Amino acid sequence: MNEIIALINQMSPYLLLGFLFSGILHAFVPQGVYNKYLSGNDFKSVFYATLFGIPLPLCSCGVIPTAMSLRKEGASKGATTAFLIATPQTGIDSIAATYSILGPAFAVIRPVAALFTALFGGLFVNAVSKNEKDNMVAADECKGDCCTTKNEKRSFSQKIVEALKYAFVDMMGDIGKWLVIGLVIAGLITVFVPKEFFSLFADSTLLSMLFVLLLAIPMYLCATGSIPIAVALMLKGLSPGTALLMLMAGPASNAASMLVVGKVLGKKTLIAYLASIICGAVLFGLAIDYLLPREWFTEKLTAIACCHSDGSSWFNIGCSILLGIMLIYAILIRPHHHHHEHETTNNKTFNMILHITGMNCNHCRANAEKAIANVEGVTSVHVDLQSGEAQIDGNPSIEDVRKAVEAIGFGLKE
């Protein structure tokens, strides 16, 4: 397990920095910017969707309702698909963590691969659906202050507080548990899977890629959580190209995203979406293995494999301790506080209490609240992530609420 400890110590400073940059991006960039350029079945909308998606710190489940919301607000199928492919593969936090553990070559190629894969996927979807009638109509513009850019109304200090809260509380809670799961899986692979098992694939890069694809496509992995698993696979002898395939296909798809894409965007879009991810991951993986020097991608792993005791400075260890404290608070302590807050709201009488299914993170909760709040007749809404309860004030139609929730990929129970 020394390799995992060394890996955590190397990742932690870059993870903290990445989380901070992600919070700043969230607090200072107006959300309306992302909705403005994504309509139209053309290259421009797909290109903008890809560019917007690559730096965004959205996990693999949080990207689903966000993408469906963009779709509801007028984004084309191609732009929505490009956003779905590009966003979960990378983010400021995962790029920083990739650089710290896997080196600059992986840190550069990872977003480049996401860029081209998402562009191909978005254009492919536009091509296969160009003769279809698009029944999605852009949502009506909000009246009043609800959709006015909140960032412009807040002081600089308020934005800083929002950035820190989003980075080290909300985002830490959303991504942190999957990072921990990724580290646990990496530890299990390192300790319990004999190197001889992976030697079966040593003579066939395509066979090893097929094996990893079968694991990665349906599995839920965030971009950061996939890094320790990719490291563990490389330490066991698999190629850098196969590791890149895990870094691309693991975060880009999972069972939930496939179900939602098929349901909301259609079966043709689902097939194009999966084909783009698989083809892009395999092609970039093969390019790394056969066209680029292997040393570019293995140099950083040498220190981890050798477990140098002097490799971790007190600064790295301190960052690891700080990261651990934040993870404990975000994953274990904060949900209980939220649950108690939710219980106190039960003292208030609500016109309607419904149960939303399919939410996994704070992005999911925020998108569900936004969708319900825009339903005619709703005066206020509070959604609890832990219980899935939506407490609604006003007199909306349950059917309208159901349509709003299902439009962004969730289910509703009365």
mmCIF file of C-alpha atoms in Angstrom:
data_model
loop_
_atom_site.group_PDB
_atom_site.id
_atom_site.type_symbol
_atom_site.label_atom_id
_atom_site.label_comp_id
_atom_site.label_asym_id
_atom_site.label_seq_id
_atom_site.Cartn_x
_atom_site.Cartn_y
_atom_site.Cartn_z
ATOM 1 C CA MET A 1 0.000 0.000 0.000
ATOM 2 C CA ASN A 2 3.034 2.285 0.017
ATOM 3 C CA GLU A 3 2.306 3.087 -3.637
ATOM 4 C CA ILE A 4 -1.180 4.373 -2.766
ATOM 5 C CA ILE A 5 0.132 6.524 0.100
ATOM 6 C CA ALA A 6 2.794 7.988 -2.192
ATOM 7 C CA LEU A 7 0.133 8.608 -4.835
ATOM 8 C CA ILE A 8 -2.117 10.470 -2.365
ATOM 9 C CA ASN A 9 0.767 12.632 -1.153
ATOM 10 C CA GLN A 10 1.651 13.597 -4.716
ATOM 11 C CA MET A 11 -1.955 14.306 -5.716
ATOM 12 C CA SER A 12 -3.171 16.262 -2.693
ATOM 13 C CA PRO A 13 -1.572 19.716 -3.368
ATOM 14 C CA TYR A 14 -2.757 19.674 -6.985
ATOM 15 C CA LEU A 15 -6.212 18.469 -5.987
ATOM 16 C CA LEU A 16 -6.622 21.318 -3.502
ATOM 17 C CA LEU A 17 -5.434 23.813 -6.133
ATOM 18 C CA GLY A 18 -7.749 22.303 -8.729
ATOM 19 C CA PHE A 19 -10.736 22.468 -6.385
ATOM 20 C CA LEU A 20 -9.933 26.138 -5.685
ATOM 21 C CA PHE A 21 -9.754 27.036 -9.392
ATOM 22 C CA SER A 22 -13.019 25.172 -9.967
ATOM 23 C CA GLY A 23 -14.714 27.211 -7.239
ATOM 24 C CA ILE A 24 -13.433 30.448 -8.756
ATOM 25 C CA LEU A 25 -14.750 29.378 -12.172
ATOM 26 C CA HIS A 26 -18.152 28.605 -10.648
ATOM 27 C CA ALA A 27 -18.423 31.869 -8.706
ATOM 28 C CA PHE A 28 -17.054 34.336 -11.273
ATOM 29 C CA VAL A 29 -18.260 33.017 -14.661
ATOM 30 C CA PRO A 30 -21.946 33.837 -15.373
ATOM 31 C CA GLN A 31 -24.008 30.697 -15.976
ATOM 32 C CA GLY A 32 -25.825 32.373 -18.864
ATOM 33 C CA VAL A 33 -22.599 32.276 -20.865
ATOM 34 C CA TYR A 34 -22.950 28.504 -21.255
ATOM 35 C CA ASN A 35 -26.501 28.664 -22.567
ATOM 36 C CA LYS A 36 -25.992 31.451 -25.093
ATOM 37 C CA TYR A 37 -23.904 29.747 -27.765
ATOM 38 C CA LEU A 38 -25.199 26.165 -27.906
ATOM 39 C CA SER A 39 -28.269 26.312 -30.165
ATOM 40 C CA GLY A 40 -28.114 25.323 -33.812
ATOM 41 C CA ASN A 41 -27.125 22.100 -35.550
ATOM 42 C CA ASP A 42 -23.749 23.364 -36.694
ATOM 43 C CA PHE A 43 -20.060 23.052 -35.928
ATOM 44 C CA LYS A 44 -20.015 26.261 -33.899
ATOM 45 C CA SER A 45 -22.503 25.065 -31.276
ATOM 46 C CA VAL A 46 -20.678 21.729 -30.899
ATOM 47 C CA PHE A 47 -17.332 23.507 -30.636
ATOM 48 C CA TYR A 48 -18.574 25.919 -27.967
ATOM 49 C CA ALA A 49 -20.195 23.099 -25.987
ATOM 50 C CA THR A 50 -16.895 21.199 -26.015
ATOM 51 C CA LEU A 51 -14.844 24.231 -24.990
ATOM 52 C CA PHE A 52 -17.256 25.088 -22.184
ATOM 53 C CA GLY A 53 -17.308 21.494 -20.963
ATOM 54 C CA ILE A 54 -13.595 20.720 -20.728
ATOM 55 C CA PRO A 55 -12.684 22.996 -17.771
ATOM 56 C CA LEU A 56 -15.997 22.638 -15.909
ATOM 57 C CA PRO A 57 -15.731 20.761 -12.592
ATOM 58 C CA LEU A 58 -18.772 18.516 -13.072
ATOM 59 C CA CYS A 59 -18.714 14.864 -12.043
ATOM 60 C CA SER A 60 -20.140 12.068 -14.176
ATOM 61 C CA CYS A 61 -23.577 12.255 -12.560
ATOM 62 C CA GLY A 62 -23.706 16.050 -12.176
ATOM 63 C CA VAL A 63 -23.154 16.545 -15.893
ATOM 64 C CA ILE A 64 -26.368 14.665 -16.771
ATOM 65 C CA PRO A 65 -28.953 17.131 -15.409
ATOM 66 C CA THR A 66 -26.756 20.073 -16.451
ATOM 67 C CA ALA A 67 -26.634 18.803 -20.038
ATOM 68 C CA MET A 68 -30.365 18.063 -20.054
ATOM 69 C CA SER A 69 -31.022 21.584 -18.740
ATOM 70 C CA LEU A 70 -28.960 23.020 -21.603
ATOM 71 C CA ARG A 71 -30.985 20.880 -23.975
ATOM 72 C CA LYS A 72 -34.229 22.143 -22.482
ATOM 73 C CA GLU A 73 -33.006 25.722 -22.884
ATOM 74 C CA GLY A 74 -32.419 25.254 -26.612
ATOM 75 C CA ALA A 75 -29.075 23.480 -27.090
ATOM 76 C CA SER A 76 -28.970 21.160 -30.103
ATOM 77 C CA LYS A 77 -28.624 17.395 -29.730
ATOM 78 C CA GLY A 78 -25.078 17.609 -31.059
ATOM 79 C CA ALA A 79 -24.058 20.346 -28.622
ATOM 80 C CA THR A 80 -25.669 18.469 -25.713
ATOM 81 C CA THR A 81 -23.832 15.271 -26.644
ATOM 82 C CA ALA A 82 -20.510 17.096 -27.014
ATOM 83 C CA PHE A 83 -21.008 18.621 -23.566
ATOM 84 C CA LEU A 84 -21.858 15.183 -22.124
ATOM 85 C CA ILE A 85 -18.674 13.659 -23.583
ATOM 86 C CA ALA A 86 -16.194 16.461 -22.854
ATOM 87 C CA THR A 87 -17.237 17.600 -19.393
ATOM 88 C CA PRO A 88 -16.858 14.466 -17.225
ATOM 89 C CA GLN A 89 -13.549 13.458 -18.836
ATOM 90 C CA THR A 90 -11.691 16.518 -17.597
ATOM 91 C CA GLY A 91 -11.887 19.494 -15.278
ATOM 92 C CA ILE A 92 -9.409 21.873 -13.740
ATOM 93 C CA ASP A 93 -9.073 19.632 -10.685
ATOM 94 C CA SER A 94 -8.514 16.413 -12.643
ATOM 95 C CA ILE A 95 -6.030 18.031 -15.055
ATOM 96 C CA ALA A 96 -3.975 19.281 -12.103
ATOM 97 C CA ALA A 97 -4.133 15.852 -10.437
ATOM 98 C CA THR A 98 -3.200 14.128 -13.714
ATOM 99 C CA TYR A 99 -0.133 16.358 -14.026
ATOM 100 C CA SER A 100 0.947 15.579 -10.475
ATOM 101 C CA ILE A 101 0.733 11.792 -10.822
ATOM 102 C CA LEU A 102 0.974 10.882 -14.503
ATOM 103 C CA GLY A 103 3.084 13.764 -15.768
ATOM 104 C CA PRO A 104 2.742 16.555 -18.349
ATOM 105 C CA ALA A 105 2.192 14.258 -21.348
ATOM 106 C CA PHE A 106 -0.955 12.719 -19.878
ATOM 107 C CA ALA A 107 -2.078 16.136 -18.570
ATOM 108 C CA VAL A 108 -1.920 17.579 -22.121
ATOM 109 C CA ILE A 109 -3.253 14.597 -24.049
ATOM 110 C CA ARG A 110 -6.216 14.031 -21.741
ATOM 111 C CA PRO A 111 -8.054 17.321 -22.523
ATOM 112 C CA VAL A 112 -6.945 17.153 -26.174
ATOM 113 C CA ALA A 113 -8.487 13.679 -26.462
ATOM 114 C CA ALA A 114 -11.653 14.945 -24.773
ATOM 115 C CA LEU A 115 -11.790 17.858 -27.218
ATOM 116 C CA PHE A 116 -11.579 15.753 -30.377
ATOM 117 C CA THR A 117 -13.801 12.960 -29.050
ATOM 118 C CA ALA A 118 -16.521 15.429 -28.053
ATOM 119 C CA LEU A 119 -16.286 17.302 -31.368
ATOM 120 C CA PHE A 120 -16.602 14.044 -33.298
ATOM 121 C CA GLY A 121 -19.467 12.864 -31.100
ATOM 122 C CA GLY A 122 -21.412 16.122 -31.412
ATOM 123 C CA LEU A 123 -20.984 16.334 -35.187
ATOM 124 C CA PHE A 124 -21.827 12.635 -35.540
ATOM 125 C CA VAL A 125 -25.074 13.152 -33.601
ATOM 126 C CA ASN A 126 -25.973 16.193 -35.719
ATOM 127 C CA ALA A 127 -25.357 14.107 -38.850
ATOM 128 C CA VAL A 128 -27.502 11.132 -37.808
ATOM 129 C CA SER A 129 -30.322 13.336 -36.509
ATOM 130 C CA LYS A 130 -30.368 16.056 -39.177
ATOM 131 C CA ASN A 131 -33.544 14.692 -40.796
ATOM 132 C CA GLU A 132 -35.342 14.304 -37.483
ATOM 133 C CA LYS A 133 -37.788 16.925 -36.298
ATOM 134 C CA ASP A 134 -36.454 18.537 -33.125
ATOM 135 C CA ASN A 135 -39.389 18.834 -30.744
ATOM 136 C CA MET A 136 -37.362 20.538 -28.049
ATOM 137 C CA VAL A 137 -38.284 24.188 -27.720
ATOM 138 C CA ALA A 138 -36.090 26.562 -25.775
ATOM 139 C CA ALA A 139 -37.418 27.332 -22.352
ATOM 140 C CA ASP A 140 -39.143 30.644 -21.889
ATOM 141 C CA GLU A 141 -36.941 33.365 -20.585
ATOM 142 C CA CYS A 142 -37.300 34.004 -16.893
ATOM 143 C CA LYS A 143 -38.961 37.200 -15.853
ATOM 144 C CA GLY A 144 -37.680 39.433 -13.116
ATOM 145 C CA ASP A 145 -34.471 38.776 -11.259
ATOM 146 C CA CYS A 146 -34.387 34.972 -11.223
ATOM 147 C CA CYS A 147 -32.212 34.610 -14.295
ATOM 148 C CA THR A 148 -30.304 37.832 -13.975
ATOM 149 C CA THR A 149 -26.667 37.015 -13.503
ATOM 150 C CA LYS A 150 -26.261 36.601 -9.811
ATOM 151 C CA ASN A 151 -22.552 37.159 -10.039
ATOM 152 C CA GLU A 152 -23.065 40.782 -11.079
ATOM 153 C CA LYS A 153 -25.144 41.465 -7.957
ATOM 154 C CA ARG A 154 -22.627 40.088 -5.496
ATOM 155 C CA SER A 155 -19.597 41.818 -4.083
ATOM 156 C CA PHE A 156 -16.106 40.487 -4.662
ATOM 157 C CA SER A 157 -15.906 39.162 -1.094
ATOM 158 C CA GLN A 158 -19.232 37.349 -1.489
ATOM 159 C CA LYS A 159 -17.972 35.708 -4.667
ATOM 160 C CA ILE A 160 -14.806 34.580 -2.877
ATOM 161 C CA VAL A 161 -16.888 33.030 -0.076
ATOM 162 C CA GLU A 162 -19.097 31.322 -2.659
ATOM 163 C CA ALA A 163 -16.016 30.031 -4.514
ATOM 164 C CA LEU A 164 -14.506 28.557 -1.335
ATOM 165 C CA LYS A 165 -17.792 26.972 -0.259
ATOM 166 C CA TYR A 166 -18.379 25.467 -3.687
ATOM 167 C CA ALA A 167 -14.789 24.196 -4.005
ATOM 168 C CA PHE A 168 -14.158 22.745 -0.567
ATOM 169 C CA VAL A 169 -17.671 21.838 0.603
ATOM 170 C CA ASP A 170 -20.076 21.218 -2.286
ATOM 171 C CA MET A 171 -17.620 19.904 -4.837
ATOM 172 C CA MET A 172 -15.602 18.028 -2.230
ATOM 173 C CA GLY A 173 -18.791 16.224 -1.231
ATOM 174 C CA ASP A 174 -19.723 15.415 -4.840
ATOM 175 C CA ILE A 175 -16.349 14.248 -6.124
ATOM 176 C CA GLY A 176 -14.630 13.294 -2.868
ATOM 177 C CA LYS A 177 -16.471 10.032 -2.287
ATOM 178 C CA TRP A 178 -15.682 8.875 -5.827
ATOM 179 C CA LEU A 179 -12.044 9.829 -5.349
ATOM 180 C CA VAL A 180 -11.997 7.680 -2.207
ATOM 181 C CA ILE A 181 -13.659 4.812 -4.094
ATOM 182 C CA GLY A 182 -11.073 5.161 -6.868
ATOM 183 C CA LEU A 183 -8.246 4.990 -4.320
ATOM 184 C CA VAL A 184 -9.807 1.925 -2.693
ATOM 185 C CA ILE A 185 -10.162 0.168 -6.063
ATOM 186 C CA ALA A 186 -6.563 1.069 -6.910
ATOM 187 C CA GLY A 187 -5.439 -0.320 -3.565
ATOM 188 C CA LEU A 188 -7.362 -3.562 -4.112
ATOM 189 C CA ILE A 189 -5.855 -3.954 -7.590
ATOM 190 C CA THR A 190 -2.359 -3.252 -6.249
ATOM 191 C CA VAL A 191 -2.610 -5.654 -3.317
ATOM 192 C CA PHE A 192 -4.811 -8.511 -4.477
ATOM 193 C CA VAL A 193 -4.515 -8.771 -8.272
ATOM 194 C CA PRO A 194 -1.343 -10.643 -9.225
ATOM 195 C CA LYS A 195 0.808 -9.161 -11.937
ATOM 196 C CA GLU A 196 0.540 -12.464 -13.803
ATOM 197 C CA PHE A 197 -3.160 -11.781 -14.413
ATOM 198 C CA PHE A 198 -2.418 -8.696 -16.505
ATOM 199 C CA SER A 199 0.440 -10.466 -18.269
ATOM 200 C CA LEU A 200 -2.293 -12.323 -20.160
ATOM 201 C CA PHE A 201 -2.916 -9.052 -22.022
ATOM 202 C CA ALA A 202 0.718 -8.005 -22.390
ATOM 203 C CA ASP A 203 1.025 -9.281 -25.965
ATOM 204 C CA SER A 204 -2.230 -7.756 -27.169
ATOM 205 C CA THR A 205 -2.922 -4.063 -26.679
ATOM 206 C CA LEU A 206 -6.340 -4.365 -28.300
ATOM 207 C CA LEU A 207 -7.296 -7.251 -25.996
ATOM 208 C CA SER A 208 -6.277 -5.279 -22.902
ATOM 209 C CA MET A 209 -8.235 -2.266 -24.174
ATOM 210 C CA LEU A 210 -11.312 -4.412 -24.750
ATOM 211 C CA PHE A 211 -11.017 -5.780 -21.206
ATOM 212 C CA VAL A 212 -10.752 -2.271 -19.708
ATOM 213 C CA LEU A 213 -13.609 -0.981 -21.912
ATOM 214 C CA LEU A 214 -15.947 -3.678 -20.616
ATOM 215 C CA LEU A 215 -15.198 -2.482 -17.081
ATOM 216 C CA ALA A 216 -15.104 1.254 -17.748
ATOM 217 C CA ILE A 217 -18.176 1.907 -19.925
ATOM 218 C CA PRO A 218 -20.903 0.940 -17.394
ATOM 219 C CA MET A 219 -18.882 1.914 -14.281
ATOM 220 C CA TYR A 220 -19.414 5.208 -12.472
ATOM 221 C CA LEU A 221 -16.055 7.017 -12.234
ATOM 222 C CA CYS A 222 -15.259 10.693 -11.896
ATOM 223 C CA ALA A 223 -12.314 12.180 -13.802
ATOM 224 C CA THR A 224 -10.211 12.490 -10.649
ATOM 225 C CA GLY A 225 -11.207 9.107 -9.217
ATOM 226 C CA SER A 226 -10.117 7.356 -12.413
ATOM 227 C CA ILE A 227 -6.496 8.496 -11.973
ATOM 228 C CA PRO A 228 -5.457 6.093 -9.166
ATOM 229 C CA ILE A 229 -7.090 3.197 -11.045
ATOM 230 C CA ALA A 230 -5.136 4.080 -14.203
ATOM 231 C CA VAL A 231 -1.953 4.252 -12.116
ATOM 232 C CA ALA A 232 -2.647 0.833 -10.583
ATOM 233 C CA LEU A 233 -3.209 -0.691 -14.029
ATOM 234 C CA MET A 234 0.085 0.719 -15.315
ATOM 235 C CA LEU A 235 1.967 -0.478 -12.226
ATOM 236 C CA LYS A 236 0.623 -3.957 -13.013
ATOM 237 C CA GLY A 237 2.087 -3.787 -16.515
ATOM 238 C CA LEU A 238 -0.696 -2.511 -18.773
ATOM 239 C CA SER A 239 0.234 0.036 -21.426
ATOM 240 C CA PRO A 240 -0.116 3.844 -21.138
ATOM 241 C CA GLY A 241 -2.664 3.722 -23.963
ATOM 242 C CA THR A 242 -4.841 1.341 -21.964
ATOM 243 C CA ALA A 243 -4.538 3.646 -18.951
ATOM 244 C CA LEU A 244 -5.670 6.602 -21.109
ATOM 245 C CA LEU A 245 -8.638 4.536 -22.241
ATOM 246 C CA MET A 246 -9.638 4.133 -18.579
ATOM 247 C CA LEU A 247 -9.188 7.890 -18.030
ATOM 248 C CA MET A 248 -11.438 8.651 -21.014
ATOM 249 C CA ALA A 249 -14.132 5.970 -21.121
ATOM 250 C CA GLY A 250 -14.565 5.578 -17.357
ATOM 251 C CA PRO A 251 -15.670 9.159 -16.601
ATOM 252 C CA ALA A 252 -17.329 9.798 -19.990
ATOM 253 C CA SER A 253 -19.982 7.108 -19.654
ATOM 254 C CA ASN A 254 -21.844 5.066 -17.093
ATOM 255 C CA ALA A 255 -25.096 3.140 -16.873
ATOM 256 C CA ALA A 256 -27.060 6.182 -15.678
ATOM 257 C CA SER A 257 -25.864 8.483 -18.465
ATOM 258 C CA MET A 258 -26.644 5.838 -21.089
ATOM 259 C CA LEU A 259 -30.201 5.452 -19.794
ATOM 260 C CA VAL A 260 -30.803 9.213 -19.758
ATOM 261 C CA VAL A 261 -29.284 9.829 -23.201
ATOM 262 C CA GLY A 262 -31.400 7.043 -24.676
ATOM 263 C CA LYS A 263 -34.550 8.323 -22.974
ATOM 264 C CA VAL A 264 -34.183 12.065 -23.613
ATOM 265 C CA LEU A 265 -32.141 12.265 -26.822
ATOM 266 C CA GLY A 266 -33.141 8.999 -28.521
ATOM 267 C CA LYS A 267 -31.571 5.668 -29.445
ATOM 268 C CA LYS A 268 -29.682 7.021 -32.465
ATOM 269 C CA THR A 269 -28.030 9.636 -30.274
ATOM 270 C CA LEU A 270 -27.188 6.989 -27.660
ATOM 271 C CA ILE A 271 -25.474 4.798 -30.272
ATOM 272 C CA ALA A 272 -23.524 7.779 -31.664
ATOM 273 C CA TYR A 273 -22.617 8.872 -28.118
ATOM 274 C CA LEU A 274 -21.207 5.449 -27.147
ATOM 275 C CA ALA A 275 -19.507 4.924 -30.514
ATOM 276 C CA SER A 276 -17.743 8.279 -30.215
ATOM 277 C CA ILE A 277 -16.462 7.535 -26.709
ATOM 278 C CA ILE A 278 -15.271 4.025 -27.572
ATOM 279 C CA CYS A 279 -13.658 4.940 -30.907
ATOM 280 C CA GLY A 280 -12.030 8.062 -29.500
ATOM 281 C CA ALA A 281 -10.627 6.259 -26.454
ATOM 282 C CA VAL A 282 -9.269 3.332 -28.508
ATOM 283 C CA LEU A 283 -7.749 5.539 -31.213
ATOM 284 C CA PHE A 284 -6.010 7.856 -28.758
ATOM 285 C CA GLY A 285 -4.872 4.858 -26.720
ATOM 286 C CA LEU A 286 -3.342 3.207 -29.775
ATOM 287 C CA ALA A 287 -1.713 6.509 -30.785
ATOM 288 C CA ILE A 288 -0.014 6.756 -27.383
ATOM 289 C CA ASP A 289 1.210 3.158 -27.511
ATOM 290 C CA TYR A 290 2.467 3.140 -31.100
ATOM 291 C CA LEU A 291 3.262 6.736 -32.077
ATOM 292 C CA LEU A 292 4.684 8.366 -28.944
ATOM 293 C CA PRO A 293 7.665 7.488 -26.724
ATOM 294 C CA ARG A 294 6.608 5.295 -23.786
ATOM 295 C CA GLU A 295 8.994 7.209 -21.492
ATOM 296 C CA TRP A 296 6.778 10.294 -21.724
ATOM 297 C CA PHE A 297 4.051 8.432 -19.869
ATOM 298 C CA THR A 298 5.960 6.220 -17.436
ATOM 299 C CA GLU A 299 8.614 8.513 -15.975
ATOM 300 C CA LYS A 300 6.378 9.847 -13.197
ATOM 301 C CA LEU A 301 5.368 6.336 -12.143
ATOM 302 C CA THR A 302 8.932 5.312 -11.404
ATOM 303 C CA ALA A 303 9.002 7.209 -8.124
ATOM 304 C CA ILE A 304 5.710 5.645 -7.062
ATOM 305 C CA ALA A 305 6.825 2.135 -8.021
ATOM 306 C CA CYS A 306 10.113 2.557 -6.151
ATOM 307 C CA CYS A 307 8.304 4.050 -3.109
ATOM 308 C CA HIS A 308 10.986 6.589 -2.308
ATOM 309 C CA SER A 309 10.595 7.535 1.330
ATOM 310 C CA ASP A 310 11.981 11.024 0.674
ATOM 311 C CA GLY A 311 9.518 11.671 -2.112
ATOM 312 C CA SER A 312 6.874 13.194 0.144
ATOM 313 C CA SER A 313 7.719 16.532 1.708
ATOM 314 C CA TRP A 314 6.072 17.859 4.844
ATOM 315 C CA PHE A 315 4.109 20.195 2.571
ATOM 316 C CA ASN A 316 2.659 17.246 0.623
ATOM 317 C CA ILE A 317 1.864 15.371 3.819
ATOM 318 C CA GLY A 318 0.196 18.479 5.267
ATOM 319 C CA CYS A 319 -1.891 18.857 2.106
ATOM 320 C CA SER A 320 -2.907 15.189 2.359
ATOM 321 C CA ILE A 321 -4.001 15.680 5.979
ATOM 322 C CA LEU A 322 -5.950 18.830 5.057
ATOM 323 C CA LEU A 323 -7.578 17.010 2.133
ATOM 324 C CA GLY A 324 -8.501 14.137 4.443
ATOM 325 C CA ILE A 325 -10.131 16.484 6.967
ATOM 326 C CA MET A 326 -12.125 18.193 4.219
ATOM 327 C CA LEU A 327 -13.247 14.841 2.804
ATOM 328 C CA ILE A 328 -14.383 13.633 6.224
ATOM 329 C CA TYR A 329 -16.404 16.802 6.739
ATOM 330 C CA ALA A 330 -17.909 16.843 3.219
ATOM 331 C CA ILE A 331 -18.730 13.130 3.040
ATOM 332 C CA LEU A 332 -19.571 12.167 6.628
ATOM 333 C CA ILE A 333 -20.388 15.226 8.743
ATOM 334 C CA ARG A 334 -22.084 17.718 6.397
ATOM 335 C CA PRO A 335 -24.806 15.320 5.120
ATOM 336 C CA HIS A 336 -26.021 14.887 8.713
ATOM 337 C CA HIS A 337 -26.231 18.665 9.164
ATOM 338 C CA HIS A 338 -28.226 18.916 5.942
ATOM 339 C CA HIS A 339 -30.512 16.127 7.109
ATOM 340 C CA HIS A 340 -31.225 17.985 10.369
ATOM 341 C CA GLU A 341 -31.852 21.202 8.419
ATOM 342 C CA HIS A 342 -34.250 19.304 6.188
ATOM 343 C CA GLU A 343 -36.067 17.948 9.254
ATOM 344 C CA THR A 344 -36.527 21.475 10.611
ATOM 345 C CA THR A 345 -38.194 22.523 7.372
ATOM 346 C CA ASN A 346 -40.784 19.812 8.001
ATOM 347 C CA ASN A 347 -42.250 22.082 10.685
ATOM 348 C CA LYS A 348 -43.466 24.244 7.833
ATOM 349 C CA THR A 349 -46.567 23.203 5.918
ATOM 350 C CA PHE A 350 -45.925 22.556 2.237
ATOM 351 C CA ASN A 351 -48.589 22.201 -0.414
ATOM 352 C CA MET A 352 -46.839 19.246 -1.963
ATOM 353 C CA ILE A 353 -44.109 16.742 -1.022
ATOM 354 C CA LEU A 354 -42.761 14.537 -3.812
ATOM 355 C CA HIS A 355 -39.800 12.170 -4.096
ATOM 356 C CA ILE A 356 -37.180 12.580 -6.809
ATOM 357 C CA THR A 357 -35.147 9.559 -7.881
ATOM 358 C CA GLY A 358 -31.757 9.492 -9.616
ATOM 359 C CA MET A 359 -30.005 12.356 -7.795
ATOM 360 C CA ASN A 360 -26.412 11.649 -6.772
ATOM 361 C CA CYS A 361 -24.763 14.994 -6.054
ATOM 362 C CA ASN A 362 -25.343 18.667 -5.275
ATOM 363 C CA HIS A 363 -25.432 19.519 -8.982
ATOM 364 C CA CYS A 364 -28.313 17.076 -9.335
ATOM 365 C CA ARG A 365 -30.141 18.672 -6.402
ATOM 366 C CA ALA A 366 -29.575 22.230 -7.706
ATOM 367 C CA ASN A 367 -30.801 21.329 -11.184
ATOM 368 C CA ALA A 368 -33.887 19.611 -9.769
ATOM 369 C CA GLU A 369 -34.700 22.691 -7.683
ATOM 370 C CA LYS A 370 -34.217 24.960 -10.686
ATOM 371 C CA ALA A 371 -36.436 22.796 -12.908
ATOM 372 C CA ILE A 372 -39.259 22.658 -10.352
ATOM 373 C CA ALA A 373 -38.961 26.365 -9.522
ATOM 374 C CA ASN A 374 -39.631 27.198 -13.183
ATOM 375 C CA VAL A 375 -42.916 25.232 -13.207
ATOM 376 C CA GLU A 376 -45.968 27.465 -13.318
ATOM 377 C CA GLY A 377 -47.629 27.766 -9.916
ATOM 378 C CA VAL A 378 -44.511 27.019 -7.825
ATOM 379 C CA THR A 379 -43.687 29.772 -5.335
ATOM 380 C CA SER A 380 -40.808 28.026 -3.553
ATOM 381 C CA VAL A 381 -39.109 24.640 -3.522
ATOM 382 C CA HIS A 382 -36.613 22.835 -1.299
ATOM 383 C CA VAL A 383 -34.968 19.587 -2.425
ATOM 384 C CA ASP A 384 -33.079 17.343 -0.003
ATOM 385 C CA LEU A 385 -30.350 15.238 -1.605
ATOM 386 C CA GLN A 386 -30.185 12.564 1.088
ATOM 387 C CA SER A 387 -33.896 11.715 1.200
ATOM 388 C CA GLY A 388 -34.807 12.803 -2.332
ATOM 389 C CA GLU A 389 -37.744 14.813 -0.963
ATOM 390 C CA ALA A 390 -38.944 17.862 -2.888
ATOM 391 C CA GLN A 391 -40.997 20.161 -0.670
ATOM 392 C CA ILE A 392 -43.026 22.498 -2.872
ATOM 393 C CA ASP A 393 -45.051 25.601 -2.050
ATOM 394 C CA GLY A 394 -47.709 26.795 -4.463
ATOM 395 C CA ASN A 395 -50.344 25.090 -6.584
ATOM 396 C CA PRO A 396 -48.543 23.524 -9.568
ATOM 397 C CA SER A 397 -49.818 20.583 -11.555
ATOM 398 C CA ILE A 398 -48.108 17.362 -10.497
ATOM 399 C CA GLU A 399 -47.919 16.391 -14.153
ATOM 400 C CA ASP A 400 -46.069 19.641 -14.966
ATOM 401 C CA VAL A 401 -43.643 18.986 -12.121
ATOM 402 C CA ARG A 402 -43.120 15.420 -13.378
ATOM 403 C CA LYS A 403 -42.395 16.625 -16.901
ATOM 404 C CA ALA A 404 -39.896 19.208 -15.613
ATOM 405 C CA VAL A 405 -38.069 16.628 -13.500
ATOM 406 C CA GLU A 406 -38.043 13.928 -16.168
ATOM 407 C CA ALA A 407 -36.813 16.425 -18.775
ATOM 408 C CA ILE A 408 -33.486 16.664 -16.946
ATOM 409 C CA GLY A 409 -33.139 12.897 -16.477
ATOM 410 C CA PHE A 410 -34.675 12.204 -13.047
ATOM 411 C CA GLY A 411 -37.742 10.293 -11.928
ATOM 412 C CA LEU A 412 -40.618 11.395 -9.697
ATOM 413 C CA LYS A 413 -42.667 9.513 -7.126
ATOM 414 C CA GLU A 414 -45.712 10.919 -5.353
#
